[in-house]
CSV table of C-alpha atoms and ligand atoms in Angstrom, one decimal:
chain,number,residue,atom,x,y,z
A,1,MET,CA,-25.7,15.0,-0.7
A,2,LEU,CA,-22.4,14.4,1.2
A,3,SER,CA,-20.9,11.0,0.8
A,4,ALA,CA,-20.2,8.8,4.0
A,5,LEU,CA,-16.4,9.4,3.6
A,6,GLU,CA,-16.9,13.2,3.0
A,7,LYS,CA,-18.9,13.4,6.1
A,8,TYR,CA,-16.9,11.3,8.4
A,9,ASP,CA,-13.2,12.2,7.4
A,10,PRO,CA,-13.3,15.3,5.1
A,11,GLN,CA,-9.5,15.5,5.4
A,12,ILE,CA,-9.1,12.0,3.7
A,13,PHE,CA,-11.9,12.7,1.4
A,14,GLU,CA,-10.3,15.8,0.1
A,15,LEU,CA,-7.1,14.0,-0.5
A,16,LEU,CA,-8.8,11.3,-2.4
A,17,THR,CA,-10.4,13.9,-4.6
A,18,GLN,CA,-7.0,15.5,-5.2
A,19,GLU,CA,-5.7,12.3,-6.3
A,20,LYS,CA,-8.6,11.5,-8.5
A,21,ALA,CA,-7.9,14.9,-10.2
A,22,ARG,CA,-4.3,14.2,-10.4
A,23,GLN,CA,-5.0,11.0,-12.3
A,24,SER,CA,-7.5,12.7,-14.5
A,25,ALA,CA,-5.4,15.8,-15.3
A,26,SER,CA,-2.1,14.0,-16.0
A,27,ILE,CA,-0.5,11.7,-18.8
A,28,ARG,CA,0.1,8.7,-16.8
A,29,LEU,CA,3.0,6.9,-18.6
A,30,ILE,CA,4.2,4.8,-15.7
A,31,PRO,CA,4.2,1.3,-17.4
A,32,SER,CA,2.9,-0.7,-14.4
A,33,GLU,CA,-0.2,1.7,-13.8
A,34,ASN,CA,-3.6,1.7,-15.3
A,35,TYR,CA,-7.1,2.7,-14.8
A,36,VAL,CA,-9.7,0.0,-13.6
A,37,SER,CA,-13.1,-0.1,-14.7
A,38,LYS,CA,-16.1,0.7,-12.6
A,39,ALA,CA,-16.9,-2.9,-12.2
A,40,VAL,CA,-13.4,-3.8,-10.9
A,41,MET,CA,-13.5,-0.8,-8.7
A,42,GLN,CA,-16.8,-1.6,-7.3
A,43,ALA,CA,-15.8,-5.3,-6.4
A,44,THR,CA,-12.6,-3.8,-4.6
A,45,GLY,CA,-14.6,-1.6,-2.7
A,46,SER,CA,-17.2,-4.1,-1.6
A,47,CYS,CA,-18.5,-6.0,1.4
A,48,LEU,CA,-15.9,-8.6,0.8
A,49,THR,CA,-13.3,-6.5,2.5
A,50,ASN,CA,-15.2,-7.7,5.7
A,51,LYS,CA,-14.6,-11.4,5.3
A,52,TYR,CA,-11.9,-13.7,6.5
A,53,ALA,CA,-11.3,-16.7,4.5
A,54,GLU,CA,-8.1,-18.6,5.8
A,55,GLY,CA,-7.8,-21.7,3.4
A,56,TYR,CA,-9.1,-22.5,0.1
A,57,PRO,CA,-12.8,-23.1,-1.2
A,58,SER,CA,-14.5,-26.0,0.8
A,59,LYS,CA,-11.2,-26.2,3.2
A,60,ARG,CA,-11.6,-23.1,5.3
A,61,TYR,CA,-10.7,-22.4,8.9
A,62,TYR,CA,-13.7,-19.8,9.3
A,63,GLU,CA,-17.4,-20.4,8.8
A,64,GLY,CA,-19.6,-18.2,6.7
A,65,GLN,CA,-17.9,-19.1,3.3
A,66,GLN,CA,-21.2,-19.6,1.4
A,67,VAL,CA,-20.2,-16.7,-1.0
A,68,THR,CA,-16.4,-16.5,-0.7
A,69,ASP,CA,-15.9,-20.2,-1.7
A,70,LEU,CA,-17.9,-19.4,-4.9
A,71,ILE,CA,-16.3,-16.2,-5.8
A,72,GLU,CA,-12.8,-17.7,-5.3
A,73,SER,CA,-13.6,-20.7,-7.3
A,74,ILE,CA,-14.9,-18.4,-10.2
A,75,ALA,CA,-11.6,-16.2,-10.2
A,76,THR,CA,-9.5,-19.7,-10.2
A,77,GLN,CA,-11.6,-21.2,-13.2
A,78,ARG,CA,-11.6,-17.8,-15.1
A,79,ALA,CA,-7.6,-17.5,-14.6
A,80,LYS,CA,-7.1,-21.1,-15.5
A,81,LYS,CA,-9.2,-20.7,-18.7
A,82,ILE,CA,-7.9,-17.4,-19.9
A,83,PHE,CA,-4.2,-18.5,-19.4
A,84,HIS,CA,-4.7,-22.2,-20.4
A,85,ALA,CA,-3.2,-23.2,-17.2
A,86,ASP,CA,-3.7,-26.5,-15.3
A,87,HIS,CA,-3.8,-24.7,-11.9
A,88,ALA,CA,-4.3,-21.1,-10.6
A,89,ASN,CA,-3.9,-19.6,-7.2
A,90,VAL,CA,-5.4,-16.3,-6.8
A,91,GLN,CA,-4.6,-15.2,-3.1
A,92,SER,CA,-1.2,-13.7,-3.5
A,93,TYR,CA,-1.2,-10.1,-2.0
A,94,SER,CA,1.2,-8.8,-4.7
A,95,GLY,CA,3.5,-10.0,-7.3
A,96,SER,CA,6.4,-9.9,-4.8
A,97,VAL,CA,4.6,-12.4,-2.5
A,98,ALA,CA,3.5,-14.4,-5.4
A,99,ASN,CA,7.3,-14.8,-6.4
A,100,ILE,CA,8.5,-15.6,-2.9
A,101,ALA,CA,5.6,-18.1,-2.8
A,102,ALA,CA,7.0,-19.7,-6.1
A,103,TYR,CA,10.3,-20.1,-4.5
A,104,ALA,CA,9.1,-21.5,-1.3
A,105,SER,CA,7.0,-24.0,-3.2
A,106,LEU,CA,9.9,-25.6,-5.0
A,107,LEU,CA,13.0,-24.6,-3.3
A,108,SER,CA,14.8,-24.9,0.1
A,109,PRO,CA,16.6,-21.8,1.8
A,110,GLY,CA,20.2,-21.8,0.4
A,111,ASP,CA,19.2,-23.1,-2.9
A,112,THR,CA,20.5,-21.1,-5.9
A,113,ILE,CA,18.1,-19.0,-8.2
A,114,MET,CA,19.0,-17.1,-11.1
A,115,GLY,CA,17.3,-13.9,-12.2
A,116,LEU,CA,17.7,-10.7,-14.4
A,117,SER,CA,19.6,-8.2,-12.3
A,118,LEU,CA,17.5,-5.2,-11.2
A,119,PRO,CA,19.5,-2.4,-13.0
A,120,TYR,CA,19.1,-4.3,-16.1
A,121,GLY,CA,15.3,-4.5,-15.7
A,122,GLY,CA,14.9,-7.5,-13.2
A,123,HIS,CA,12.6,-7.2,-10.1
A,124,LEU,CA,13.9,-6.8,-6.6
A,125,THR,CA,12.6,-10.3,-5.9
A,126,HIS,CA,14.4,-11.8,-8.7
A,127,GLY,CA,17.2,-12.1,-6.2
A,128,TRP,CA,18.5,-8.5,-6.1
A,129,LYS,CA,21.0,-7.8,-3.3
A,130,VAL,CA,18.8,-5.6,-1.0
A,131,SER,CA,15.7,-8.1,-1.3
A,132,LEU,CA,15.1,-10.9,1.1
A,133,THR,CA,15.2,-13.2,-1.8
A,134,SER,CA,19.0,-13.2,-2.0
A,135,LYS,CA,19.4,-13.6,1.6
A,136,ILE,CA,17.4,-16.7,1.7
A,137,TYR,CA,18.6,-18.0,-1.5
A,138,ASN,CA,21.8,-17.9,-3.1
A,139,SER,CA,21.5,-15.5,-6.0
A,140,VAL,CA,23.0,-15.3,-9.4
A,141,GLN,CA,22.1,-12.5,-11.6
A,142,TYR,CA,22.2,-12.4,-15.4
A,143,GLU,CA,22.6,-9.0,-17.4
A,144,LEU,CA,21.3,-7.8,-20.6
A,145,ASN,CA,23.8,-7.7,-23.5
A,146,HIS,CA,25.5,-4.2,-23.1
A,147,ASP,CA,25.6,-3.6,-26.8
A,148,THR,CA,22.0,-4.7,-27.9
A,149,GLY,CA,20.1,-4.2,-24.7
A,150,ARG,CA,18.5,-7.5,-25.2
A,151,LEU,CA,18.6,-10.8,-23.3
A,152,ASP,CA,21.7,-12.6,-24.1
A,153,PHE,CA,20.9,-16.4,-24.2
A,154,ASP,CA,24.7,-17.3,-24.5
A,155,GLN,CA,25.4,-15.6,-21.2
A,156,ILE,CA,22.3,-17.0,-19.6
A,157,ARG,CA,23.4,-20.6,-20.7
A,158,ASP,CA,27.0,-20.0,-19.5
A,159,LEU,CA,26.0,-18.8,-16.0
A,160,ALA,CA,23.4,-21.5,-15.8
A,161,LYS,CA,26.1,-24.2,-16.4
A,162,LYS,CA,28.4,-22.5,-14.2
A,163,HIS,CA,26.3,-22.0,-11.2
A,164,ARG,CA,23.7,-24.7,-11.7
A,165,PRO,CA,20.7,-22.9,-10.3
A,166,LYS,CA,17.7,-24.8,-8.9
A,167,MET,CA,15.3,-22.1,-10.4
A,168,ILE,CA,15.9,-19.8,-13.3
A,169,ILE,CA,13.7,-16.8,-13.5
A,170,SER,CA,12.3,-15.3,-16.7
A,171,GLY,CA,10.4,-12.0,-16.9
A,172,ALA,CA,11.2,-8.2,-16.1
A,173,THR,CA,9.9,-5.0,-15.0
A,174,ALA,CA,11.8,-2.9,-17.4
A,175,TYR,CA,12.4,-4.9,-20.6
A,176,PRO,CA,10.9,-3.5,-23.9
A,177,ARG,CA,11.3,-6.6,-26.1
A,178,GLU,CA,9.5,-10.0,-26.4
A,179,ILE,CA,10.9,-12.6,-23.8
A,180,GLU,CA,11.6,-15.8,-25.4
A,181,PHE,CA,10.3,-18.2,-22.6
A,182,ASP,CA,11.0,-21.1,-24.7
A,183,LYS,CA,14.7,-20.5,-24.6
A,184,PHE,CA,14.7,-20.1,-21.0
A,185,ASP,CA,12.9,-23.2,-20.6
A,186,GLU,CA,15.7,-24.9,-22.8
A,187,ILE,CA,18.3,-23.7,-20.5
A,188,ALA,CA,16.5,-24.8,-17.5
A,189,ARG,CA,16.0,-28.1,-18.8
A,190,GLU,CA,19.5,-28.4,-19.7
A,191,VAL,CA,20.7,-27.7,-16.3
A,192,GLY,CA,18.1,-29.4,-14.4
A,193,ALA,CA,16.4,-26.0,-13.0
A,194,TYR,CA,12.9,-25.2,-12.5
A,195,HIS,CA,11.6,-22.3,-14.5
A,196,LEU,CA,9.7,-19.6,-12.9
A,197,SER,CA,8.1,-16.9,-15.3
A,198,ASP,CA,7.3,-13.5,-13.9
A,199,ILE,CA,4.8,-11.9,-16.5
A,200,ALA,CA,3.6,-9.1,-14.1
A,201,HIS,CA,4.1,-6.4,-16.8
A,202,ILE,CA,2.9,-8.3,-19.9
A,203,SER,CA,0.0,-10.6,-18.6
A,204,GLY,CA,-2.5,-8.4,-20.4
A,205,LEU,CA,-0.6,-8.8,-23.6
A,206,VAL,CA,-0.2,-12.6,-23.1
A,207,ILE,CA,-3.8,-13.1,-22.7
A,208,ALA,CA,-4.5,-11.2,-25.8
A,209,GLY,CA,-2.0,-13.3,-27.7
A,210,ILE,CA,0.4,-10.7,-28.6
A,211,HIS,CA,3.0,-11.9,-26.5
A,212,ILE,CA,4.2,-15.5,-26.3
A,213,SER,CA,2.9,-17.2,-23.2
A,214,PRO,CA,5.1,-18.8,-21.0
A,215,VAL,CA,2.3,-21.2,-19.4
A,216,PRO,CA,3.4,-24.1,-21.7
A,217,TYR,CA,6.8,-23.8,-20.8
A,218,ALA,CA,7.5,-22.7,-17.2
A,219,ASP,CA,6.9,-24.8,-13.9
A,220,ILE,CA,5.2,-21.7,-12.3
A,221,VAL,CA,4.0,-18.5,-13.7
A,222,SER,CA,3.6,-15.4,-11.4
A,223,THR,CA,2.0,-12.2,-12.3
A,224,THR,CA,0.5,-9.1,-10.7
A,225,THR,CA,-3.1,-8.2,-11.7
A,226,HIS,CA,-3.1,-4.4,-12.1
A,227,LYS,CA,-0.7,-3.7,-14.9
A,228,THR,CA,-1.6,-4.6,-18.5
A,229,LEU,CA,-4.2,-7.0,-17.0
A,230,ARG,CA,-6.1,-3.9,-15.7
A,231,GLY,CA,-7.5,-5.4,-12.5
A,232,PRO,CA,-7.0,-4.5,-8.7
A,233,ARG,CA,-3.9,-4.6,-7.2
A,234,GLY,CA,-3.0,-8.2,-6.3
A,235,GLY,CA,-0.9,-11.2,-7.5
A,236,MET,CA,-1.7,-14.6,-8.9
A,237,LEU,CA,0.2,-17.9,-9.6
A,238,LEU,CA,-0.3,-20.4,-12.4
A,239,CYS,CA,1.5,-23.7,-12.5
A,240,LYS,CA,1.5,-27.0,-13.9
A,241,GLU,CA,-0.7,-29.6,-12.1
A,242,GLU,CA,2.3,-31.5,-10.5
A,243,HIS,CA,3.2,-28.3,-8.5
A,244,ALA,CA,-0.4,-27.2,-7.7
A,245,LYS,CA,-0.4,-28.7,-4.0
A,246,LYS,CA,3.1,-27.3,-3.3
A,247,VAL,CA,2.1,-23.8,-4.7
A,248,ASP,CA,-1.0,-23.6,-2.7
A,249,LYS,CA,0.5,-24.6,0.4
A,250,ALA,CA,3.4,-22.1,0.0
A,251,VAL,CA,0.7,-19.3,-0.4
A,252,PHE,CA,-1.3,-20.5,2.6
A,253,PRO,CA,-0.3,-21.3,5.2
A,254,GLY,CA,3.4,-21.0,4.2
A,255,LEU,CA,3.3,-17.3,3.7
A,256,GLN,CA,0.0,-15.6,4.2
A,257,GLY,CA,-3.0,-15.7,6.5
A,258,GLY,CA,-6.4,-14.5,5.2
A,259,PRO,CA,-6.7,-13.8,1.7
A,260,HIS,CA,-7.9,-10.4,0.6
A,261,MET,CA,-11.5,-11.6,-0.7
A,262,HIS,CA,-12.4,-8.0,-2.2
A,263,THR,CA,-9.3,-8.1,-4.2
A,264,ILE,CA,-9.9,-11.7,-5.4
A,265,THR,CA,-13.6,-10.6,-6.3
A,266,ALA,CA,-12.1,-7.8,-8.3
A,267,ILE,CA,-9.7,-10.1,-9.9
A,268,ALA,CA,-12.6,-12.3,-11.0
A,269,VAL,CA,-14.2,-9.3,-12.6
A,270,ALA,CA,-11.0,-8.2,-14.2
A,271,LEU,CA,-10.5,-11.6,-15.8
A,272,ALA,CA,-14.0,-11.5,-17.1
A,273,GLU,CA,-13.2,-8.2,-18.8
A,274,ALA,CA,-10.0,-9.6,-20.3
A,275,ASP,CA,-11.9,-12.6,-21.8
A,276,THR,CA,-13.4,-10.3,-24.4
A,277,ASN,CA,-12.7,-9.1,-28.1
A,278,GLU,CA,-12.8,-5.2,-26.4
A,279,PHE,CA,-9.7,-6.4,-24.3
A,280,VAL,CA,-7.8,-8.0,-27.1
A,281,GLU,CA,-8.3,-4.7,-29.2
A,282,TYR,CA,-7.2,-2.8,-26.0
A,283,ALA,CA,-4.1,-4.7,-25.7
A,284,LYS,CA,-3.3,-4.6,-29.2
A,285,GLN,CA,-3.7,-0.8,-29.2
A,286,ILE,CA,-1.2,-0.4,-26.2
A,287,VAL,CA,1.6,-2.2,-28.3
A,288,LYS,CA,0.7,0.0,-31.3
A,289,ASN,CA,0.8,3.3,-29.0
A,290,ALA,CA,4.2,2.1,-27.7
A,291,LYS,CA,5.6,1.5,-31.0
A,292,ARG,CA,4.4,4.8,-32.4
A,293,LEU,CA,5.7,6.6,-29.2
A,294,ALA,CA,9.1,4.8,-29.9
A,295,ASP,CA,9.0,6.0,-33.4
A,296,LYS,CA,8.4,9.5,-32.6
A,297,LEU,CA,11.1,9.5,-30.0
A,298,LEU,CA,13.6,8.1,-32.3
A,299,GLU,CA,12.8,10.7,-34.9
A,300,SER,CA,13.3,13.2,-32.1
A,301,GLY,CA,16.9,12.1,-31.6
A,302,PHE,CA,16.3,9.9,-28.5
A,303,ASP,CA,18.1,6.7,-27.9
A,304,LEU,CA,15.9,3.8,-26.8
A,305,VAL,CA,17.4,0.8,-24.9
A,306,SER,CA,17.4,-2.0,-27.7
A,307,GLY,CA,16.4,0.4,-30.2
A,308,GLY,CA,12.5,0.2,-29.7
A,309,THR,CA,9.9,-1.9,-28.2
A,310,ASP,CA,7.7,-5.1,-28.9
A,311,ASN,CA,5.5,-4.6,-26.0
A,312,HIS,CA,3.9,-1.7,-23.7
A,313,LEU,CA,7.0,0.0,-22.5
A,314,LEU,CA,9.9,2.0,-23.6
A,315,LEU,CA,13.4,2.8,-22.0
A,316,ILE,CA,14.9,6.0,-23.0
A,317,ASP,CA,18.7,6.2,-22.6
A,318,LEU,CA,19.2,10.0,-21.8
A,319,ARG,CA,22.9,10.1,-22.2
A,320,ASN,CA,22.9,11.8,-25.5
A,321,LYS,CA,20.8,14.5,-24.0
A,322,ASN,CA,23.3,15.3,-21.3
A,323,VAL,CA,20.7,15.1,-18.5
A,324,LEU,CA,19.7,12.3,-16.2
A,325,GLY,CA,16.5,10.3,-15.6
A,326,LYS,CA,15.5,12.1,-12.2
A,327,PRO,CA,15.5,15.7,-13.3
A,328,VAL,CA,13.7,14.7,-16.5
A,329,ALA,CA,11.1,12.6,-14.6
A,330,LYS,CA,10.5,15.6,-12.2
A,331,ALA,CA,10.3,18.2,-14.9
A,332,LEU,CA,7.8,15.9,-16.8
A,333,ASP,CA,5.7,15.6,-13.5
A,334,ARG,CA,5.6,19.3,-13.4
A,335,ALA,CA,4.5,19.4,-17.0
A,336,GLY,CA,1.7,17.1,-16.5
A,337,ILE,CA,3.4,13.8,-17.7
A,338,VAL,CA,4.0,11.0,-15.0
A,339,SER,CA,6.9,8.6,-15.7
A,340,ASN,CA,9.7,7.2,-13.6
A,341,TYR,CA,13.5,7.3,-13.8
A,342,ASN,CA,15.1,4.1,-14.4
A,343,THR,CA,18.5,2.6,-14.8
A,344,ILE,CA,19.8,1.5,-18.4
A,345,PRO,CA,21.8,-1.5,-19.2
A,346,ASN,CA,25.4,-0.9,-17.9
A,347,ASP,CA,24.4,2.5,-16.4
A,348,PRO,CA,27.4,4.8,-15.6
A,349,SER,CA,25.1,6.6,-13.1
A,350,THR,CA,23.5,5.5,-9.9
A,351,PRO,CA,20.2,3.6,-9.5
A,352,PHE,CA,18.9,6.7,-7.4
A,353,ASN,CA,19.8,9.1,-10.1
A,354,PRO,CA,20.1,7.0,-13.2
A,355,SER,CA,20.5,7.7,-17.0
A,356,GLY,CA,17.1,6.4,-18.2
A,357,LEU,CA,13.5,7.0,-18.2
A,358,ARG,CA,10.8,4.3,-18.4
A,359,ILE,CA,7.5,5.1,-19.9
A,360,GLY,CA,4.6,2.9,-21.1
A,361,THR,CA,1.1,3.1,-22.7
A,362,PRO,CA,-1.5,0.9,-20.8
A,363,ALA,CA,-3.1,3.7,-18.9
A,364,VAL,CA,-3.1,6.3,-21.9
A,365,THR,CA,-4.7,3.5,-24.0
A,366,THR,CA,-7.4,3.0,-21.5
A,367,ARG,CA,-8.2,6.7,-21.9
A,368,GLY,CA,-8.9,5.9,-25.5
A,369,MET,CA,-5.6,7.5,-26.9
A,370,LYS,CA,-4.3,6.3,-30.2
A,371,GLU,CA,-1.3,7.0,-32.3
A,372,ASP,CA,-1.9,10.7,-33.1
A,373,GLN,CA,-2.1,11.3,-29.5
A,374,MET,CA,1.3,9.6,-29.1
A,375,ASP,CA,2.8,12.1,-31.5
A,376,ILE,CA,1.7,14.8,-29.2
A,377,ILE,CA,3.0,13.1,-26.2
A,378,GLY,CA,6.4,12.2,-27.9
A,379,ASN,CA,6.8,16.0,-29.0
A,380,ALA,CA,5.9,17.2,-25.4
A,381,ILE,CA,8.4,14.8,-23.9
A,382,LYS,CA,11.0,16.3,-26.3
A,383,THR,CA,10.1,19.7,-25.5
A,384,VAL,CA,10.6,18.9,-21.7
A,385,VAL,CA,13.7,17.1,-21.8
A,386,GLU,CA,15.1,20.3,-23.7
A,387,ASN,CA,13.7,22.4,-21.2
A,388,VAL,CA,14.1,20.8,-17.8
A,389,ASP,CA,14.7,24.1,-15.8
A,390,ASN,CA,12.5,26.3,-18.0
A,391,GLU,CA,9.2,26.6,-15.9
A,392,SER,CA,7.4,28.8,-18.4
A,393,VAL,CA,8.0,26.1,-21.1
A,394,LEU,CA,7.0,23.2,-18.6
A,395,GLU,CA,3.8,25.4,-17.9
A,396,LYS,CA,2.9,25.8,-21.5
A,397,VAL,CA,3.3,21.9,-21.9
A,398,ARG,CA,1.2,21.3,-18.9
A,399,LYS,CA,-1.6,23.3,-20.5
A,400,GLU,CA,-1.3,21.1,-23.5
A,401,MET,CA,-1.4,17.9,-21.7
A,402,LEU,CA,-4.6,19.2,-19.6
A,403,LEU,CA,-6.2,19.8,-22.9
A,404,LEU,CA,-5.4,16.4,-24.3
A,405,CYS,CA,-6.6,15.0,-21.0
A,406,SER,CA,-9.9,16.8,-21.3
A,407,ASN,CA,-10.5,15.3,-24.7
A,408,PHE,CA,-9.8,11.8,-23.3
A,409,PRO,CA,-11.4,11.7,-20.0
A,410,VAL,CA,-10.4,9.3,-17.3
A,411,PRO,CA,-12.7,6.3,-18.1
A,412,ASP,CA,-14.2,6.6,-14.7
A,413,HIS,CA,-17.3,5.2,-16.5
A,414,PHE,CA,-15.8,2.7,-18.9
A,415,ILE,CA,-17.8,-0.6,-18.9
A,416,ILE,CA,-16.7,-3.6,-20.9
A,417,PRO,CA,-19.8,-5.2,-22.1
A,418,PRO,CA,-19.9,-9.0,-20.6
A,419,LYS,CA,-19.4,-11.8,-23.2
A,420,ASN,CA,-22.6,-13.7,-23.7
B,501,DSN,N1,6.9,-1.5,-9.3
B,501,DSN,C1,6.7,-2.3,-10.2
B,501,DSN,C2,6.9,-1.7,-11.4
B,501,DSN,O1,6.6,-0.5,-11.6
B,501,DSN,O2,7.5,-2.4,-12.4
B,501,DSN,C3,7.4,-3.5,-10.1
B,501,DSN,O3,7.2,-4.2,-8.8
């Protein structure tokens, strides 16, 4: 029987089928991507996409909120419980919007913010020069230590004392080590700054207790919901009670109109899934897999920024391989391994053709892969890096990856048992 989509729009149906096949037949190592459960997918594609709900539960500007109020309240309660937060706002459309809302809630235009520079692993919205955040606010950027590839708290403290930012941002998009949120907080208190912590990448690890949580320290915590947290694409803010009203006002009506209720519904489901022992085991395996992949790559002569990983991602410094990140990422893609090229600290090359490659293990771990499979993937990466222009070798690797994928099918069907 033809599905409605197949019947109505065969062209889009065909493209979706191709994308599903691509996701199934490739080893997806982009550390910010994952596969959601059937329950999350179902909630995302639900009738809640039809509903406007401007406002907050019991204070809406449209009628017909009998169900939406309940769903948003459940999502908020679950977020508060799982992160041990005073307050949660689940309406942000994305992590970027969540960060801008966090600024808007506590800062005025022209105030100084201080975040990790993008080429060192910070996010665009942490004040990088092409982002609106550096135009609205005066942006000061800290870097990683060039020798260790790690956060350098002496440098961060010196910069904070010099520039007296009103807000310091901790968190990153390409940092393989544990982030000492307590140290950030100490510096923020020293200079009288607010502390925003962006845990988009690691929120699933924080929930599972395998990365320190910033919630006890930071004034506001932002996260996306689709990376290690394994929910739909969305954003979320957590904060101390004293900032709750300001945060809510900044999200709506400050920045957004109607919240995406289908996404909020799916966030609620993802949070229930994350509140299980299965999820904790999953998160632990993500880190075990990343560490094993790191060991395998080090053994094969690769340089890793900071020498390894504590979390879900690795940053390969390709300079000793005499090849840049972009041709490697493209060759890997042809060989069935999907990654992204990335800058490394103090990169001698350009951001559009940098010296590094960023890989991570959340998606392959969802497929059920473990340490033995990381060895296979590590060997495949080595072969590809040494044969970037050799199409027959890449084709051989692609077949090996296809076999690996067929042994670990996409968890189209994975169901996390609900907690009783
Ligand atoms: N694009 C996200 C990532 O890949 O880390 C950050 O926004």
